[in-house]
Coordinates of N, CA and C in Angstrom, one line a residue:
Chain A
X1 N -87.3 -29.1 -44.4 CA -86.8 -30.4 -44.2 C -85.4 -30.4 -43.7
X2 N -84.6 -30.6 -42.6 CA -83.7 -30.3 -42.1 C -83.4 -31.9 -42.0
X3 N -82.2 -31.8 -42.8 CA -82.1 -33.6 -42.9 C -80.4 -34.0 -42.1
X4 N -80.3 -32.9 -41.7 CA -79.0 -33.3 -40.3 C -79.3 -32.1 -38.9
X5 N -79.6 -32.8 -38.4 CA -79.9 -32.2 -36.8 C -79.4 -31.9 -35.4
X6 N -78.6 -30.9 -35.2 CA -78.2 -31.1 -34.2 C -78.7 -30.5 -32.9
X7 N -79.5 -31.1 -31.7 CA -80.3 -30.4 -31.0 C -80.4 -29.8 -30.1
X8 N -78.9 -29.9 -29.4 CA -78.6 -29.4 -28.6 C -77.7 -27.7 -29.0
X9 N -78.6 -26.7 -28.9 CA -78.1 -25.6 -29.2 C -76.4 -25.1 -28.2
X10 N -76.7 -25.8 -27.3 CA -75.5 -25.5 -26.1 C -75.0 -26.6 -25.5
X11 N -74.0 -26.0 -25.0 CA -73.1 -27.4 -24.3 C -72.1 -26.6 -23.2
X12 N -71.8 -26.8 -22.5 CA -71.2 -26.0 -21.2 C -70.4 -27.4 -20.8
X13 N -69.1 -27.5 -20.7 CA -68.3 -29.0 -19.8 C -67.0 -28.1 -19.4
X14 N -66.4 -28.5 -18.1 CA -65.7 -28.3 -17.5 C -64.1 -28.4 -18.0
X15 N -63.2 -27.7 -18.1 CA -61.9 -27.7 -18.8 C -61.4 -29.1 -18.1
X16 N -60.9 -30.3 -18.8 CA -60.3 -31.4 -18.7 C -61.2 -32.4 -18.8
X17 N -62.7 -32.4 -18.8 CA -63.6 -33.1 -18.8 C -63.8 -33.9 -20.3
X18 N -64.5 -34.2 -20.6 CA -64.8 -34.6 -22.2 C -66.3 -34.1 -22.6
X19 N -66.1 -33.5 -23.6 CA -67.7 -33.0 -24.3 C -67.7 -34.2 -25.5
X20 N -68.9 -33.9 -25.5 CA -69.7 -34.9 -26.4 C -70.7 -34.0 -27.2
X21 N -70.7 -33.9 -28.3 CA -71.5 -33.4 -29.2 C -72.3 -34.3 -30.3
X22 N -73.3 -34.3 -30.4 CA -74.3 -35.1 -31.1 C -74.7 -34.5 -32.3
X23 N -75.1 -35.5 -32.8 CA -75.6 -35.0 -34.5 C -76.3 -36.1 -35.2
X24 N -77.8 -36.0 -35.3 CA -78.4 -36.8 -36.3 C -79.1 -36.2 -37.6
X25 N -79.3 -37.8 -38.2 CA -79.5 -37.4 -39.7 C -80.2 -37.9 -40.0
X26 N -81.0 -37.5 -41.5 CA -82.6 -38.8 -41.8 C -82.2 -39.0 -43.2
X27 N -80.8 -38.5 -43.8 CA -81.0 -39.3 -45.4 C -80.0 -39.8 -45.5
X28 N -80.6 -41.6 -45.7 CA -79.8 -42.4 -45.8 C -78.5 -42.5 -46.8
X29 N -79.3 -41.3 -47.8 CA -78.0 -41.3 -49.1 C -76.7 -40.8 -48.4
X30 N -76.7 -40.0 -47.4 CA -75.3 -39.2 -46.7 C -74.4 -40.7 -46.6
X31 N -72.9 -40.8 -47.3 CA -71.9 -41.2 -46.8 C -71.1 -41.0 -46.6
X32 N -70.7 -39.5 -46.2 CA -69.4 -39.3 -45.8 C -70.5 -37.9 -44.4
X33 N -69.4 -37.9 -43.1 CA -69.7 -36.9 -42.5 C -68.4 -36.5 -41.8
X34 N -68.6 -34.6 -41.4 CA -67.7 -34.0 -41.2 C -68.0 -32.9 -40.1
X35 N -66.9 -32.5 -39.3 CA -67.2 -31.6 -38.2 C -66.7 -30.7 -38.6
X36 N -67.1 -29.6 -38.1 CA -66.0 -28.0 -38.3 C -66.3 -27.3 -37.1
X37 N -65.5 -26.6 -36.5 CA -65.6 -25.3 -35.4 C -65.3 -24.2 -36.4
X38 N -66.4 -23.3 -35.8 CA -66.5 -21.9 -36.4 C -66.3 -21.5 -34.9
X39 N -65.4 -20.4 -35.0 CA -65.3 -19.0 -34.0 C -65.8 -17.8 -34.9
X40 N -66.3 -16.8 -34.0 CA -67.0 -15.8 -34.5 C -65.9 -14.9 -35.4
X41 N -66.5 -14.5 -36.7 CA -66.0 -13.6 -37.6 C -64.9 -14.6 -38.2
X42 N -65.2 -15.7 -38.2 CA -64.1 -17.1 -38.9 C -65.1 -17.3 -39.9
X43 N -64.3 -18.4 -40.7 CA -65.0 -19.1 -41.9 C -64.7 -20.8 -41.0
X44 N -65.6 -21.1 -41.2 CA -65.3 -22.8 -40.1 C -64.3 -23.3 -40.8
X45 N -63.8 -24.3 -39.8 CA -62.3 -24.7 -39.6 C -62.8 -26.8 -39.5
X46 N -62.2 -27.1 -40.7 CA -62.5 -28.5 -40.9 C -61.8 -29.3 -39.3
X47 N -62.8 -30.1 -38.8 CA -61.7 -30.7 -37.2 C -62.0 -32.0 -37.8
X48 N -62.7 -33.3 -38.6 CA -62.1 -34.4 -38.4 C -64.0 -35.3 -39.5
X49 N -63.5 -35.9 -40.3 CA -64.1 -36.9 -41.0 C -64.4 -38.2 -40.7
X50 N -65.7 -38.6 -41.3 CA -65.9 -40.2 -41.4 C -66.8 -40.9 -42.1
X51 N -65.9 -42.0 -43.0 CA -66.8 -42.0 -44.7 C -67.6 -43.2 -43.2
X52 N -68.6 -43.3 -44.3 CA -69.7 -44.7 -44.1 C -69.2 -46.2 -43.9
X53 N -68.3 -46.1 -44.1 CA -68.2 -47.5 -44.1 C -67.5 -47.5 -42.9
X54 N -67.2 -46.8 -41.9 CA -65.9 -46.9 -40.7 C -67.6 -46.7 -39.5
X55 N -66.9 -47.1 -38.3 CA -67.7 -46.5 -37.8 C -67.2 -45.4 -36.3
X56 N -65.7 -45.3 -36.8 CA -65.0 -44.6 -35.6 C -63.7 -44.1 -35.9
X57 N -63.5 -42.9 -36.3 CA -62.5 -42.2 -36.2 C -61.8 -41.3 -35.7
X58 N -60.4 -41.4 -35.4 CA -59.8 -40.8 -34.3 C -58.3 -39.7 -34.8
X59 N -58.5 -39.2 -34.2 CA -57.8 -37.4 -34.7 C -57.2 -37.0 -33.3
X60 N -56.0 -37.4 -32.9 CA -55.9 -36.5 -31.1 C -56.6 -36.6 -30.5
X61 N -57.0 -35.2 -29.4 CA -57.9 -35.4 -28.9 C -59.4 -35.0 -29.5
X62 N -59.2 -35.6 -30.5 CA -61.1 -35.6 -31.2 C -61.2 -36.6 -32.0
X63 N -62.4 -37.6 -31.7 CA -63.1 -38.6 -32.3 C -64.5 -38.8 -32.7
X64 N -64.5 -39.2 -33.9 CA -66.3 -38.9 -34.4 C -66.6 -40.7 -34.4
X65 N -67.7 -41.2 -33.8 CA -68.2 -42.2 -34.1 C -69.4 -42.2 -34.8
X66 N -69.8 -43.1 -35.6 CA -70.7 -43.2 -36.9 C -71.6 -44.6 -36.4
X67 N -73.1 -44.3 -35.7 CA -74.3 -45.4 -35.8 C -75.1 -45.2 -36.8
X68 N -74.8 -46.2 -38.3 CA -75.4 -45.7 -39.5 C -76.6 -46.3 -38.8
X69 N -77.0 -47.3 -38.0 CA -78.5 -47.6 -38.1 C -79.5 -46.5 -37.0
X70 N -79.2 -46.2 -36.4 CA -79.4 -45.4 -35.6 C -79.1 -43.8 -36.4
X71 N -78.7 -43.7 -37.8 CA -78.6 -42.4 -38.3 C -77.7 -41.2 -37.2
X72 N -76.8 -41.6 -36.9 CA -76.6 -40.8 -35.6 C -75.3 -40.1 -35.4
X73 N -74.5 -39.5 -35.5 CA -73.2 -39.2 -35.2 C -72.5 -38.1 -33.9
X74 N -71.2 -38.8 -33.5 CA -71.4 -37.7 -32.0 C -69.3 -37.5 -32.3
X75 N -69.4 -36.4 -32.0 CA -67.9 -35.6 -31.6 C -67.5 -35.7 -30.4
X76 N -66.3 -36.6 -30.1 CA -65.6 -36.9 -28.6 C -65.0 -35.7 -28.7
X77 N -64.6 -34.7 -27.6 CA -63.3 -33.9 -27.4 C -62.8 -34.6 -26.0
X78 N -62.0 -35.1 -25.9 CA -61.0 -35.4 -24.6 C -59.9 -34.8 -24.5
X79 N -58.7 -34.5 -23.6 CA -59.8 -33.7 -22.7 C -59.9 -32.0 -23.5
X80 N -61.1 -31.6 -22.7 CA -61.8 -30.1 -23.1 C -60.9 -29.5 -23.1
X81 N -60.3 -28.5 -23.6 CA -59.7 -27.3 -23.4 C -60.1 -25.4 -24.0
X82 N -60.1 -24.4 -23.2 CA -60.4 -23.5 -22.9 C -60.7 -22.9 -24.5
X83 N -59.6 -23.3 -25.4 CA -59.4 -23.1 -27.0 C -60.7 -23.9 -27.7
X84 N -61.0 -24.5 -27.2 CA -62.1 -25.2 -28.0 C -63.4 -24.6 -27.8
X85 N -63.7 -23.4 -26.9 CA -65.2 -23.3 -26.9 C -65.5 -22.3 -28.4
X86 N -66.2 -23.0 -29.0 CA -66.7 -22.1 -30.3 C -68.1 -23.0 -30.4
X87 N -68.3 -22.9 -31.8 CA -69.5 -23.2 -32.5 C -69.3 -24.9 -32.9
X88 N -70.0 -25.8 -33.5 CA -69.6 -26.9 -33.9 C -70.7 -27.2 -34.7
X89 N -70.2 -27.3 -35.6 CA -71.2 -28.1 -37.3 C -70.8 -29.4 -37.6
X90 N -72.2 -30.1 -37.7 CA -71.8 -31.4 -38.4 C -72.5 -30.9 -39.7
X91 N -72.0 -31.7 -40.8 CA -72.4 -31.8 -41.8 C -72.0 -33.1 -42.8
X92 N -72.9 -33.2 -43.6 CA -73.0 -34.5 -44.2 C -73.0 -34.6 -45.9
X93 N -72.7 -35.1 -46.7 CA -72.5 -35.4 -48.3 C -73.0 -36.8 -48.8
X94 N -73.5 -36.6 -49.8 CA -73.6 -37.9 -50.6 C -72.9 -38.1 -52.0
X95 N -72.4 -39.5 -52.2 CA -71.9 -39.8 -53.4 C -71.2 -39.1 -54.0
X96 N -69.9 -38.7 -53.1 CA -69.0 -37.9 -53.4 C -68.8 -36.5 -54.0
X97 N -70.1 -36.1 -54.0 CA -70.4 -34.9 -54.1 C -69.8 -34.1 -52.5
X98 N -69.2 -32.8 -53.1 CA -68.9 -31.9 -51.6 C -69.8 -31.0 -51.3
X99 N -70.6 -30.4 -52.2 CA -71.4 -30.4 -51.5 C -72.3 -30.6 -50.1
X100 N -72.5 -29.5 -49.0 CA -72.5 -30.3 -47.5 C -73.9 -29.5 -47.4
X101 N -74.8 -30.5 -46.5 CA -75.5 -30.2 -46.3 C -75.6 -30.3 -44.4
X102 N -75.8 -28.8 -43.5 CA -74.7 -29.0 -42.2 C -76.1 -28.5 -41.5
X103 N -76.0 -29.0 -39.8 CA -76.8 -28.7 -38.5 C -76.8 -27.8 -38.2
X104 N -77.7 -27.1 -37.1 CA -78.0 -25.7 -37.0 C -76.6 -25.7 -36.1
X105 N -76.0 -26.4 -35.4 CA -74.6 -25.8 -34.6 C -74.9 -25.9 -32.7
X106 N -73.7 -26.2 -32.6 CA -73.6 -26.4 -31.1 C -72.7 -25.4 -30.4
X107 N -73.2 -24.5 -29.5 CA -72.1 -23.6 -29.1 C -71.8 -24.6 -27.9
X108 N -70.6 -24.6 -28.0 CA -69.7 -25.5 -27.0 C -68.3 -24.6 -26.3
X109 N -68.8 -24.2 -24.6 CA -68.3 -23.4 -23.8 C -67.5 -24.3 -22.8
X110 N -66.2 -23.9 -23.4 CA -65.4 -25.1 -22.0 C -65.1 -23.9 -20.8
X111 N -65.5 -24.3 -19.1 CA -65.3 -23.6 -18.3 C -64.0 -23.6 -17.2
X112 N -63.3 -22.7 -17.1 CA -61.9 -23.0 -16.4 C -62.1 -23.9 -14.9
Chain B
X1 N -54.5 -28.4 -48.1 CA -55.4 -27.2 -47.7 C -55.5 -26.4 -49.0
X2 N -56.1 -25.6 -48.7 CA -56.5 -24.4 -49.5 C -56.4 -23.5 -48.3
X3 N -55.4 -22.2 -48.9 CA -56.1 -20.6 -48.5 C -57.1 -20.0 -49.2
X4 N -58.1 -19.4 -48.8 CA -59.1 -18.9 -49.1 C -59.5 -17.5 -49.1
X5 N -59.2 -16.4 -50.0 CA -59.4 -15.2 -49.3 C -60.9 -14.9 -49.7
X6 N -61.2 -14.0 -48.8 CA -62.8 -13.5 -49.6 C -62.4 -11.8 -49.3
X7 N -63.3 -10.7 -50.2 CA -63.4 -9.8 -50.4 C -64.4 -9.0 -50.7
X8 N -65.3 -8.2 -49.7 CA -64.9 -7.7 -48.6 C -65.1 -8.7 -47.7
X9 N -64.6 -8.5 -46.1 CA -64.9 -9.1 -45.4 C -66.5 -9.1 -44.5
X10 N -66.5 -7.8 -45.0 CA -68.1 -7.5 -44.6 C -68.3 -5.7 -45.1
X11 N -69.6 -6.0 -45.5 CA -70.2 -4.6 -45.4 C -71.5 -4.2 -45.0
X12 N -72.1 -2.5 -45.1 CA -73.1 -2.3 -45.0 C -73.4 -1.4 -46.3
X13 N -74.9 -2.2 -46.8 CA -75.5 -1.8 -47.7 C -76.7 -1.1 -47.9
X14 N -77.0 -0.3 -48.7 CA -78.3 0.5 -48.5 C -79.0 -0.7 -49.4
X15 N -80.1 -1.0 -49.0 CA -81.8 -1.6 -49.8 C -81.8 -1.4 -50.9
X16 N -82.0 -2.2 -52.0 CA -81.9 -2.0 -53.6 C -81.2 -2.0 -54.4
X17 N -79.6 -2.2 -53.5 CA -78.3 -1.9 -54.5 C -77.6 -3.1 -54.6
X18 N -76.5 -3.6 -54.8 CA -75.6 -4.6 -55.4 C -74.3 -4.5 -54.4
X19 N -74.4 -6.1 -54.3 CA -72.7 -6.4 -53.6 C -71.9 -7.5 -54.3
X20 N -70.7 -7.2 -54.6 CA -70.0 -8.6 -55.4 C -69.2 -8.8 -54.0
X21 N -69.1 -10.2 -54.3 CA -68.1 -10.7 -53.5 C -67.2 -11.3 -53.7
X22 N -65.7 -11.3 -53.6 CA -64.6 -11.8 -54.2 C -64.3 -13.1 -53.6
X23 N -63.8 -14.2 -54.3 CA -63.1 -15.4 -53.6 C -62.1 -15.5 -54.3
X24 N -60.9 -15.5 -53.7 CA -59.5 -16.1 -54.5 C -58.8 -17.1 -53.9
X25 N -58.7 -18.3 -54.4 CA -57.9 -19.6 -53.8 C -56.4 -19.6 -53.8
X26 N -55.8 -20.2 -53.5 CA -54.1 -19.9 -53.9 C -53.8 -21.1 -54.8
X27 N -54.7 -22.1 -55.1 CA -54.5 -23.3 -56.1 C -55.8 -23.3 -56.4
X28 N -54.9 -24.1 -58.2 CA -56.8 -24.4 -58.5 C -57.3 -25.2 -58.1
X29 N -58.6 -25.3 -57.6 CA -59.2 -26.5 -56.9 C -60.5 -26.5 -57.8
X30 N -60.8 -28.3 -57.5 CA -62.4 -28.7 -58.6 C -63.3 -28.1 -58.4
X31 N -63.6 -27.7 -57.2 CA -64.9 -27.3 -57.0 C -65.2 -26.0 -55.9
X32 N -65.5 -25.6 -56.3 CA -66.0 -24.1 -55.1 C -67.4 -24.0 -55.3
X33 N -68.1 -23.6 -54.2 CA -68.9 -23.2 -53.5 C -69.8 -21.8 -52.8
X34 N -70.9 -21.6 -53.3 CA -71.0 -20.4 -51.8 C -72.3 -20.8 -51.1
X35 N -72.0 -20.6 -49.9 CA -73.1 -20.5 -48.7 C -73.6 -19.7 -48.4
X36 N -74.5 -19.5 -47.9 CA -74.9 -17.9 -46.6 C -75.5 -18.7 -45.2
X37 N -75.3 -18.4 -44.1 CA -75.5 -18.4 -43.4 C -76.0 -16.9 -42.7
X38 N -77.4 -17.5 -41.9 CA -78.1 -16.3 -42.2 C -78.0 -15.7 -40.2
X39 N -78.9 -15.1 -39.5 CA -78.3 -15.0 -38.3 C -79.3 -16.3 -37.7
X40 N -78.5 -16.7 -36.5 CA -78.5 -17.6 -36.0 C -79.0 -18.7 -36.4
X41 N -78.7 -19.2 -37.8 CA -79.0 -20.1 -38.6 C -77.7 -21.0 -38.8
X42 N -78.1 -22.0 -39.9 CA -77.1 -23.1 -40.0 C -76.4 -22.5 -41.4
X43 N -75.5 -23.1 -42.1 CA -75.2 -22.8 -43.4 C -75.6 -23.1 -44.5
X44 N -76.5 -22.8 -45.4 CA -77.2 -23.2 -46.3 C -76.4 -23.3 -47.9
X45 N -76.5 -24.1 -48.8 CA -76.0 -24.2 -49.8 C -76.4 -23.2 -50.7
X46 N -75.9 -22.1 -51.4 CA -76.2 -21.4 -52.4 C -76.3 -22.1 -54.0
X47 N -74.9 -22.1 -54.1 CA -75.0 -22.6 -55.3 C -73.0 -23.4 -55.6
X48 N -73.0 -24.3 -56.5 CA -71.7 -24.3 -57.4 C -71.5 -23.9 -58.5
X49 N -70.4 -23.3 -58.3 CA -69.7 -22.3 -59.2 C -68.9 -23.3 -60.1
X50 N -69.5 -23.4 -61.7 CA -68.7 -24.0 -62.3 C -67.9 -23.2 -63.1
X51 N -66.7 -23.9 -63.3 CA -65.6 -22.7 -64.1 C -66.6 -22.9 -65.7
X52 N -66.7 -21.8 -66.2 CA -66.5 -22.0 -67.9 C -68.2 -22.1 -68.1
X53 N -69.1 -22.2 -67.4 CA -70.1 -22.5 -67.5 C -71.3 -22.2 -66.5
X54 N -72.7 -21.8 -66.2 CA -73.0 -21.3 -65.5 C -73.3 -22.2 -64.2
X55 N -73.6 -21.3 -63.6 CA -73.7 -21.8 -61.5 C -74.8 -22.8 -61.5
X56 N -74.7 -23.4 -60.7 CA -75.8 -25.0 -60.3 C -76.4 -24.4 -59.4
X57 N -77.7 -23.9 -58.9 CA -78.4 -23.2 -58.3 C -79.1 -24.1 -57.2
X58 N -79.0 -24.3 -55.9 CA -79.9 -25.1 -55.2 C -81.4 -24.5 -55.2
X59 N -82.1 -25.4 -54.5 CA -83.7 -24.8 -54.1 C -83.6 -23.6 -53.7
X60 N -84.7 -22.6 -54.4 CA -84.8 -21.6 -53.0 C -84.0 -20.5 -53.6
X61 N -82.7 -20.5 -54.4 CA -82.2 -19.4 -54.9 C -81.8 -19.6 -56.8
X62 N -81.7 -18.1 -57.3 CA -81.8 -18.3 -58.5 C -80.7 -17.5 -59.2
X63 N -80.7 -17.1 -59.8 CA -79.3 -16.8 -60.9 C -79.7 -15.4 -60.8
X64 N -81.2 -14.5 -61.0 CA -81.4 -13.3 -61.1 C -80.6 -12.5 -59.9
X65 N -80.9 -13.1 -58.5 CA -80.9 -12.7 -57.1 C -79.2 -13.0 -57.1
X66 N -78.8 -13.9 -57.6 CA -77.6 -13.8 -56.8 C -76.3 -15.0 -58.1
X67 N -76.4 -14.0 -59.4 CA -75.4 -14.5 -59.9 C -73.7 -14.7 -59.6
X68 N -73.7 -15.6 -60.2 CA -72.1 -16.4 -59.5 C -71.6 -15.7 -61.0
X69 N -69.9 -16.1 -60.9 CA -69.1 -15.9 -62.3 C -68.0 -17.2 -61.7
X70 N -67.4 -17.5 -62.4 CA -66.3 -18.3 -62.0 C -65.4 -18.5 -63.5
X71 N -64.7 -17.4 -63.5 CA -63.8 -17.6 -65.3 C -62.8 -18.5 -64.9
X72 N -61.9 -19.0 -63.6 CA -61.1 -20.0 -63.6 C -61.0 -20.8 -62.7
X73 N -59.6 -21.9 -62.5 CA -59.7 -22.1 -61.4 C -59.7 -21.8 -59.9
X74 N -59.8 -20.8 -60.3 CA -59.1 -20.4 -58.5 C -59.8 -18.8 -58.2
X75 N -60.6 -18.4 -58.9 CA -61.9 -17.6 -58.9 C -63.0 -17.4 -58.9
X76 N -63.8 -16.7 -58.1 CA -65.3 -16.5 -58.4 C -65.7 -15.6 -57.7
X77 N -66.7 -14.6 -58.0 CA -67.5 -13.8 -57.5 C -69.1 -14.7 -57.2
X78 N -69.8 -13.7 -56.2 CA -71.1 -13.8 -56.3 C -71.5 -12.5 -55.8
X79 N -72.7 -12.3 -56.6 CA -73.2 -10.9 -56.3 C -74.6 -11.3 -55.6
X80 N -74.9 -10.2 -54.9 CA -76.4 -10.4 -54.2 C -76.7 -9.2 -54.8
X81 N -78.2 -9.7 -55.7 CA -78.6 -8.3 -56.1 C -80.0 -7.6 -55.4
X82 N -79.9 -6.4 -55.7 CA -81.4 -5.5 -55.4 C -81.3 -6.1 -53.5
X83 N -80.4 -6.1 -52.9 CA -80.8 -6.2 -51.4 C -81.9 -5.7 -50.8
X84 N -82.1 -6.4 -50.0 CA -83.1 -6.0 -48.7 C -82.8 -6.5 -47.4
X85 N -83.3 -6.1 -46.2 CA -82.8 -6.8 -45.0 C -82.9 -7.8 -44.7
X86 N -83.5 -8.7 -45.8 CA -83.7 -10.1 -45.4 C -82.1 -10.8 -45.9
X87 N -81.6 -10.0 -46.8 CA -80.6 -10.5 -47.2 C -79.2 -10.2 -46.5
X88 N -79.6 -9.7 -45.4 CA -78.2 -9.8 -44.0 C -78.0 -11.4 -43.8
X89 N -76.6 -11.4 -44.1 CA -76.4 -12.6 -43.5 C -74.9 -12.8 -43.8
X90 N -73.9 -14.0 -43.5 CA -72.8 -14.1 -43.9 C -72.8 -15.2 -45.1
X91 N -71.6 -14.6 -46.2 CA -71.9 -15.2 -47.3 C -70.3 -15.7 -47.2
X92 N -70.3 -17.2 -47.8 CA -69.4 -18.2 -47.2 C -68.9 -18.8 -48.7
X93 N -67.8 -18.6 -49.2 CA -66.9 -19.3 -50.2 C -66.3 -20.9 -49.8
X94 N -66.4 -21.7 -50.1 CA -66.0 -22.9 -50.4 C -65.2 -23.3 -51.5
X95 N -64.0 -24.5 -51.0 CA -63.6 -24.8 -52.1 C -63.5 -26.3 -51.5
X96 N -63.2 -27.6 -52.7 CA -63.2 -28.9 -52.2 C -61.6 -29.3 -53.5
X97 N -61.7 -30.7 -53.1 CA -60.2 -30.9 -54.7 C -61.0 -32.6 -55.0
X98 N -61.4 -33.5 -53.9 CA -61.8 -34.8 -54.1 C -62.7 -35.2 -53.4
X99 N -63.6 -36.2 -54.1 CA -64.5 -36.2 -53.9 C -63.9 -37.3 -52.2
X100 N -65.3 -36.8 -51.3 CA -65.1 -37.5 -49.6 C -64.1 -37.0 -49.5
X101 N -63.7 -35.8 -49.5 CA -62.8 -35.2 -48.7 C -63.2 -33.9 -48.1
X102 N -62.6 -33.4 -47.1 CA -62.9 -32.1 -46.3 C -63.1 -30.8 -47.7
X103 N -63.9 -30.1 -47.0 CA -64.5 -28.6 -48.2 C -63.6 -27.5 -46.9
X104 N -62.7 -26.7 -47.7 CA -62.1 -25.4 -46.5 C -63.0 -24.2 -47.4
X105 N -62.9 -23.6 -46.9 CA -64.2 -22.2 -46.2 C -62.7 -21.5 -45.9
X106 N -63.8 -20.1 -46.6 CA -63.3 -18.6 -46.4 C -63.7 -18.0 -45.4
X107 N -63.0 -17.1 -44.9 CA -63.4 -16.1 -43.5 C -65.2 -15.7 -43.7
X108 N -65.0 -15.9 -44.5 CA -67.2 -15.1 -44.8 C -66.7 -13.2 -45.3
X109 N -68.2 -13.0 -46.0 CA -68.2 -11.8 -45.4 C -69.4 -11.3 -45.1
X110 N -69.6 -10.7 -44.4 CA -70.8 -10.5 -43.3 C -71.6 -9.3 -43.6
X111 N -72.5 -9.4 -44.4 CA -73.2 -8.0 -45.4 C -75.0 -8.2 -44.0
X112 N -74.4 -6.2 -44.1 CA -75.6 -6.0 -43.2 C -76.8 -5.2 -44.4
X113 N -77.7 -5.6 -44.6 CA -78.4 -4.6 -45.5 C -79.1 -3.6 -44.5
X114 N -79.5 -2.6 -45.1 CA -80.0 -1.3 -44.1 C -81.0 -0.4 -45.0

């Protein structure tokens, strides 16, 4: 039962472009969700939050928007840069537990 | 933030035998965590490490296979015991301080069984 999904295994976008990363979910209990980039032989690296009740939050260049009806969450990077191609997890919690329950991951390759 | 060290960073293990793994925080923090992430998989919840008392075990793993210790704030081991190659994977320390707030993660360490 994989209850946060992210389905796109890859992502390839152009340096200055904007990548878009996706992430759905099917339990309604999740209220808080979170991104991380992992680079290889790293422990993931927290990039940016969003409890339930917002539906848009903004960090530089990285923004996560939140469609609770649509279960849905997506990672803006604008613009791409070369430092950003790694791994990307979403992952999601309920009821203030930290406990995370995270996506299989998006390798996200920005090209010069 | 939290620094997070973990110890080893990775090894290789013969089939049958025992690996602990170190986590040391630089503050105490409420809650720590371990994961494994297996190969080309997502990160799966192991268990929480409660200080003073024993581990909160998710589905799927148990206390025999892979006891936790946690005597304080800002320590804990987890051992994988009796390995096998199923049990290659990278094993991932967590720590959190409030609740809806970011969890920071240890480097891993990356156990090959053989």
């Amino acid at each position: 039962d994989q209850q946060v999904k992210q389905n796109s295994p890859s992502l390839s976008v152009q340096e200055g472009r904007i990548s878009i990363l996706n992430c759905d979910y099917t339990n309604s209990m999740f209220d808080y969700f979170l991104w991380y980039k992992k680079y290889p032989a790293e422990g993931p690296t927290f990039l940016i939050s969003i409890s339930s009740i917002k539906d848009k939050n903004e960090d530089g260049r990285f923004t996560v928007f939140l469609n609770k009806s649509a279960k849905h969450l997506s990672l803006h990077i604008v613009p791409s840069q070369p430092g950003d191609s790694a791994v990307y997890f979403c992952a999601a919690s309920s009821q203030g537990a930290q406990k995370l329950v995270f996506g299989q991951g998006t390798r996200l390759t920005i090209n010069p | 933030s939290a620094v997070i060290s973990q110890k080893p960073s990775r090894d290789i293990c013969q089939r049958g035998t025992s690996l602990t793994i170190q986590c040391q925080v630089d503050s105490q923090v409420t809650m720590m965590f371990w994961y494994r992430q297996q190969p080309g998989q997502s990160l799966t919840l192991i268990a929480t490490a409660n200080q003073g008392s024993e581990a909160t075990y998710e589905s799927g793993f148990v206390i025999d296979k892979f006891p936790i210790s946690r005597p304080n704030l800002t320590f804990s081991t987890l051992t994988v015991s009796n390995m096998s190659p199923e049990d290659s994977s990278i094993y991932l320390c967590s720590v959190g301080h409030l609740p809806n707030t970011e969890a920071f993660f240890g480097q891993g360490t990356r156990l090959t069984v053989v």
